CSV table of C-alpha atoms in Angstrom, one decimal:
chain,number,residue,atom,x,y,z
A,1,MET,CA,-33.9,-21.8,-5.8
A,2,TYR,CA,-33.5,-18.4,-7.4
A,3,ARG,CA,-36.1,-19.3,-10.1
A,4,ARG,CA,-38.6,-20.5,-7.5
A,5,ALA,CA,-38.1,-17.4,-5.5
A,6,LEU,CA,-38.8,-15.3,-8.6
A,7,LEU,CA,-42.0,-17.2,-9.4
A,8,GLU,CA,-43.2,-16.7,-5.8
A,9,VAL,CA,-43.5,-13.0,-6.5
A,10,ILE,CA,-44.1,-12.9,-10.2
A,11,ASP,CA,-47.5,-14.3,-11.0
A,12,ASP,CA,-49.9,-13.5,-13.9
A,13,ARG,CA,-51.3,-10.5,-12.0
A,14,ALA,CA,-47.8,-9.1,-11.2
A,15,LEU,CA,-46.7,-9.6,-14.8
A,16,ALA,CA,-49.8,-7.7,-16.1
A,17,THR,CA,-48.9,-4.8,-13.7
A,18,LEU,CA,-45.4,-4.7,-15.1
A,19,HIS,CA,-46.7,-4.8,-18.7
A,20,ALA,CA,-49.0,-1.8,-17.9
A,21,GLY,CA,-46.2,0.3,-16.4
A,22,PRO,CA,-43.1,2.0,-17.8
A,23,GLU,CA,-41.1,0.0,-20.3
A,24,LEU,CA,-38.5,-2.2,-18.5
A,25,ARG,CA,-35.4,-3.4,-20.3
A,26,VAL,CA,-33.2,-6.1,-19.1
A,27,ALA,CA,-29.5,-6.3,-20.1
A,28,ILE,CA,-27.9,-9.6,-21.3
A,29,THR,CA,-24.2,-9.9,-22.2
A,30,ARG,CA,-23.2,-11.9,-25.2
A,31,PRO,CA,-19.6,-13.3,-25.1
A,32,PRO,CA,-17.3,-12.7,-28.0
A,33,GLY,CA,-17.3,-15.4,-30.7
A,34,TRP,CA,-13.7,-16.4,-29.9
A,35,LEU,CA,-14.7,-17.4,-26.4
A,36,GLY,CA,-17.2,-19.9,-25.1
A,37,ALA,CA,-19.6,-18.8,-22.4
A,38,ARG,CA,-17.8,-20.4,-19.5
A,39,THR,CA,-14.4,-19.3,-20.6
A,40,GLY,CA,-15.9,-15.9,-21.5
A,41,PHE,CA,-17.2,-15.4,-17.9
A,42,ALA,CA,-13.7,-16.3,-16.5
A,43,VAL,CA,-12.1,-13.8,-18.9
A,44,ALA,CA,-14.7,-11.2,-18.0
A,45,GLY,CA,-14.0,-11.8,-14.3
A,46,LEU,CA,-10.3,-11.2,-14.8
A,47,ALA,CA,-11.0,-8.0,-16.7
A,48,ASP,CA,-13.3,-6.8,-13.9
A,49,ALA,CA,-10.8,-7.6,-11.2
A,50,LEU,CA,-8.1,-5.7,-13.0
A,51,GLU,CA,-10.4,-2.7,-13.4
A,52,HIS,CA,-11.2,-2.9,-9.7
A,53,VAL,CA,-7.5,-2.8,-8.8
A,54,LEU,CA,-7.2,0.3,-11.0
A,55,GLY,CA,-10.3,1.8,-9.5
A,56,PRO,CA,-13.7,0.5,-10.7
A,57,PRO,CA,-15.3,2.8,-13.3
A,58,VAL,CA,-19.1,3.2,-13.6
A,59,HIS,CA,-18.9,1.9,-17.1
A,60,PRO,CA,-16.5,-1.0,-17.7
A,61,GLN,CA,-13.9,-0.5,-20.5
A,62,LEU,CA,-12.0,-3.8,-20.7
A,63,ALA,CA,-14.9,-6.2,-21.3
A,64,PRO,CA,-16.3,-4.2,-24.3
A,65,TRP,CA,-12.8,-3.9,-25.7
A,66,LEU,CA,-12.5,-7.7,-25.5
A,67,GLY,CA,-15.7,-8.1,-27.5
A,68,PHE,CA,-18.4,-8.6,-24.9
A,69,ARG,CA,-21.6,-6.8,-26.0
A,70,ALA,CA,-24.9,-6.0,-24.4
A,71,GLU,CA,-28.3,-6.8,-25.7
A,72,TYR,CA,-31.6,-5.6,-24.2
A,73,ALA,CA,-34.8,-7.5,-23.9
A,74,THR,CA,-38.1,-6.0,-22.8
A,75,VAL,CA,-40.3,-7.3,-20.0
A,76,ARG,CA,-43.3,-6.7,-22.2
A,77,ALA,CA,-42.0,-9.4,-24.6
A,78,CYS,CA,-42.3,-12.0,-21.8
A,79,ARG,CA,-45.8,-13.4,-22.1
A,80,THR,CA,-45.7,-15.6,-19.0
A,81,PRO,CA,-44.1,-15.4,-15.5
A,82,GLU,CA,-41.9,-18.3,-16.4
A,83,ALA,CA,-40.6,-16.4,-19.5
A,84,LEU,CA,-39.7,-13.4,-17.3
A,85,ALA,CA,-38.0,-15.6,-14.7
A,86,ASP,CA,-35.9,-17.1,-17.4
A,87,LEU,CA,-35.0,-13.7,-18.7
A,88,VAL,CA,-33.9,-12.5,-15.2
A,89,LEU,CA,-31.9,-15.7,-14.7
A,90,ALA,CA,-30.2,-15.2,-18.1
A,91,SER,CA,-29.3,-11.6,-17.2
A,92,SER,CA,-27.6,-12.8,-14.0
A,93,CYS,CA,-25.9,-15.9,-15.5
A,94,THR,CA,-22.4,-16.4,-14.0
A,95,PRO,CA,-21.1,-19.9,-14.7
A,96,PRO,CA,-19.9,-21.9,-12.9
A,97,LEU,CA,-21.7,-20.2,-10.0
A,98,THR,CA,-24.9,-20.7,-11.9
A,99,PRO,CA,-25.8,-23.0,-14.8
A,100,LEU,CA,-25.0,-21.9,-18.3
A,101,LEU,CA,-28.2,-20.5,-19.8
A,102,MET,CA,-29.3,-19.7,-23.3
A,103,GLN,CA,-31.5,-16.8,-24.2
A,104,GLY,CA,-32.8,-16.4,-27.8
A,105,GLY,CA,-30.8,-19.5,-28.7
A,106,LYS,CA,-27.5,-18.0,-27.8
A,107,PRO,CA,-25.3,-18.2,-24.6
A,108,SER,CA,-26.1,-15.5,-22.1
A,109,LEU,CA,-24.1,-13.9,-19.3
A,110,ASP,CA,-24.7,-11.4,-16.6
A,111,GLY,CA,-25.8,-8.1,-18.1
A,112,GLY,CA,-23.3,-6.2,-15.9
A,113,ILE,CA,-20.3,-7.7,-17.7
A,114,ALA,CA,-20.7,-5.6,-20.8
A,115,ASP,CA,-21.9,-2.6,-18.7
A,116,ASN,CA,-22.9,-2.6,-15.1
A,117,VAL,CA,-24.9,0.7,-15.7
A,118,PRO,CA,-26.3,0.1,-19.2
A,119,VAL,CA,-27.4,3.6,-20.2
A,120,ALA,CA,-27.0,2.3,-23.8
A,121,ALA,CA,-30.4,0.7,-23.3
A,122,LEU,CA,-31.9,4.2,-23.9
A,123,ALA,CA,-29.4,5.3,-26.5
A,124,GLU,CA,-32.0,5.8,-29.2
A,125,ALA,CA,-34.4,7.9,-27.0
A,126,PRO,CA,-33.7,11.7,-26.9
A,127,GLY,CA,-33.7,13.7,-23.7
A,128,ALA,CA,-31.9,13.9,-20.4
A,129,THR,CA,-31.5,10.9,-18.1
A,130,LEU,CA,-31.3,10.5,-14.3
A,131,VAL,CA,-29.0,7.5,-13.5
A,132,LEU,CA,-29.5,6.1,-10.1
A,133,LEU,CA,-26.5,4.0,-9.0
A,134,ALA,CA,-26.8,1.2,-6.4
A,135,ARG,CA,-23.2,1.5,-5.1
A,136,ARG,CA,-20.6,4.1,-4.5
A,137,TYR,CA,-17.8,5.0,-7.0
A,138,GLY,CA,-14.7,7.0,-6.5
A,139,ARG,CA,-15.4,9.0,-9.7
A,140,LEU,CA,-18.7,9.6,-11.6
A,141,PRO,CA,-18.8,10.2,-15.3
A,142,ALA,CA,-19.5,13.7,-16.8
A,143,HIS,CA,-22.1,13.8,-19.5
A,144,SER,CA,-24.2,16.6,-20.9
A,145,GLN,CA,-27.4,14.6,-20.9
A,146,ARG,CA,-27.1,12.6,-17.7
A,147,VAL,CA,-27.1,13.2,-14.0
A,148,TYR,CA,-25.5,10.4,-12.0
A,149,ALA,CA,-26.5,10.0,-8.4
A,150,GLN,CA,-24.9,7.5,-6.0
A,151,PRO,CA,-25.8,6.4,-2.4
A,152,SER,CA,-24.6,8.5,0.5
A,153,ALA,CA,-23.2,5.3,2.1
A,154,ASP,CA,-22.4,1.7,1.2
A,155,VAL,CA,-25.6,-0.3,0.6
A,156,PRO,CA,-25.8,-2.7,3.6
A,157,VAL,CA,-26.8,-5.8,1.6
A,158,ALA,CA,-25.4,-7.7,-1.4
A,159,SER,CA,-27.3,-8.2,-4.6
A,160,TRP,CA,-27.7,-11.9,-4.0
A,161,ASP,CA,-28.6,-11.6,-0.3
A,162,TYR,CA,-32.4,-11.6,-0.6
A,163,THR,CA,-32.7,-13.8,2.4
A,164,ASN,CA,-31.6,-11.0,4.8
A,165,PRO,CA,-34.7,-9.1,5.8
A,166,ALA,CA,-32.9,-6.7,8.1
A,167,GLY,CA,-30.3,-5.9,5.4
A,168,LEU,CA,-33.0,-5.3,2.8
A,169,GLN,CA,-34.9,-3.0,5.1
A,170,ALA,CA,-31.7,-1.1,5.9
A,171,ALA,CA,-31.0,-0.7,2.1
A,172,TYR,CA,-34.6,0.5,1.5
A,173,ASP,CA,-34.4,3.0,4.4
A,174,LEU,CA,-31.1,4.3,3.0
A,175,GLY,CA,-32.6,4.7,-0.4
A,176,ARG,CA,-35.7,6.4,0.9
A,177,ARG,CA,-33.6,8.9,3.0
A,178,ASP,CA,-31.3,9.7,0.0
A,179,GLY,CA,-34.3,10.0,-2.3
A,180,GLU,CA,-36.0,12.5,0.0
A,181,ILE,CA,-32.8,14.6,0.2
A,182,PHE,CA,-32.5,14.4,-3.6
A,183,ALA,CA,-36.1,15.5,-4.1
A,184,ARG,CA,-35.6,18.5,-1.8
A,185,ARG,CA,-32.2,19.5,-3.2
A,186,MET,CA,-32.2,18.8,-6.9
A,187,ASP,CA,-34.3,20.6,-9.5
A,188,VAL,CA,-35.3,17.4,-11.3
A,189,PHE,CA,-37.8,19.2,-13.4
A,190,GLN,CA,-35.0,20.5,-15.6
A,191,PHE,CA,-35.6,17.3,-17.6
A,192,ARG,CA,-38.8,18.6,-19.2
A,193,SER,CA,-37.3,18.1,-22.7
A,194,SER,CA,-37.8,14.3,-22.2
A,195,SER,CA,-41.3,13.0,-23.1
A,196,MET,CA,-41.1,9.6,-21.5
A,197,MET,CA,-39.8,7.7,-18.5
A,198,GLN,CA,-38.1,4.4,-19.0
A,199,CYS,CA,-36.6,2.2,-16.3
A,200,ALA,CA,-33.8,-0.3,-16.8
A,201,ARG,CA,-31.4,-2.4,-14.6
A,202,ALA,CA,-29.1,0.5,-15.2
A,203,GLY,CA,-24.0,2.2,-21.4
A,204,SER,CA,-21.2,4.3,-22.3
A,205,GLY,CA,-21.4,7.8,-23.4
A,206,SER,CA,-19.5,11.0,-24.4
A,207,ARG,CA,-17.7,12.8,-21.7
A,208,SER,CA,-18.8,16.4,-22.1
A,209,PRO,CA,-19.4,18.8,-19.3
A,210,ALA,CA,-22.3,17.9,-17.0
A,211,ARG,CA,-23.3,17.6,-13.4
A,212,THR,CA,-22.4,14.6,-11.3
A,213,THR,CA,-23.3,14.3,-7.7
A,214,SER,CA,-23.3,12.2,-4.5
A,215,LEU,CA,-26.3,12.2,-2.3
A,216,SER,CA,-24.0,12.5,0.7
A,217,ALA,CA,-23.2,16.1,-0.4
A,218,TRP,CA,-26.8,17.2,-0.5
A,219,ASN,CA,-28.2,19.0,2.6
A,220,GLY,CA,-31.9,19.2,1.7
A,221,GLN,CA,-32.6,22.9,1.3
A,222,HIS,CA,-35.4,23.1,-1.2
A,223,GLY,CA,-38.9,21.7,-1.4
A,224,HIS,CA,-39.7,19.2,-4.1
A,225,ASP,CA,-41.5,16.1,-2.6
A,226,LEU,CA,-41.5,12.6,-3.9
A,227,ASP,CA,-45.2,12.6,-4.6
A,228,ARG,CA,-44.7,15.5,-7.0
A,229,ILE,CA,-41.9,13.7,-8.7
A,230,ALA,CA,-44.1,10.7,-9.2
A,231,ARG,CA,-46.9,12.8,-10.7
A,232,GLU,CA,-44.3,14.4,-13.1
A,233,ASN,CA,-42.5,11.2,-14.0
A,234,GLY,CA,-43.7,11.4,-17.6
A,235,LYS,CA,-41.4,14.3,-18.1
A,236,MET,CA,-38.1,12.5,-17.4
A,237,ARG,CA,-36.2,9.3,-17.9
A,238,MET,CA,-34.7,7.3,-15.1
A,239,LEU,CA,-32.2,4.4,-15.2
A,240,ILE,CA,-31.6,2.3,-12.1
A,241,GLU,CA,-28.3,0.3,-11.8
């Protein structure tokens, strides 16, 4: 059903539009060699549950320590809508909830297992990065080259709940309101040292002094509008969880 839903919205024209836009990278988790894919997902789930009990971090620590590693595939490498649908399915593979899938001839698991916010996808690109989070965290990382922004309230729809139009609209409205506040409040044009904008399903990084923020703390005092940000988007990088 999920694959059919993807192919309903991703046709040849939509794929060409994606190819013409900013580079999109999709995260896939490879399980460690000492675990099979199904056992690996179970172990990853236990590690994730333990971290949630302790307080979920933006970047998981236990799964990478156990040997789970992230790989990144580009949307431009997908020549057909079916290839892109297969990539998206591989990046959200959670056996036994979904069938076990292979990508590049190797078992693939949900990309969020290795890192739910994979800033490592842009590790080789210099410049500052705006990281847009899709959920709220108790504590945001501090990094000299990143600004983390989280929603002002819990997002009113689950990632799998794409059959809930009202919830999707509420999530969109929340993001739009928070984005407008962000645009007025933050001086996003400090990122002029970056020469490109790349989007990914938003790695780990050093913990040096930096700014972290919650949109709920912004009160919208200054005047940068979203259209201007869009015109200037070649001057910054953005990662979306």
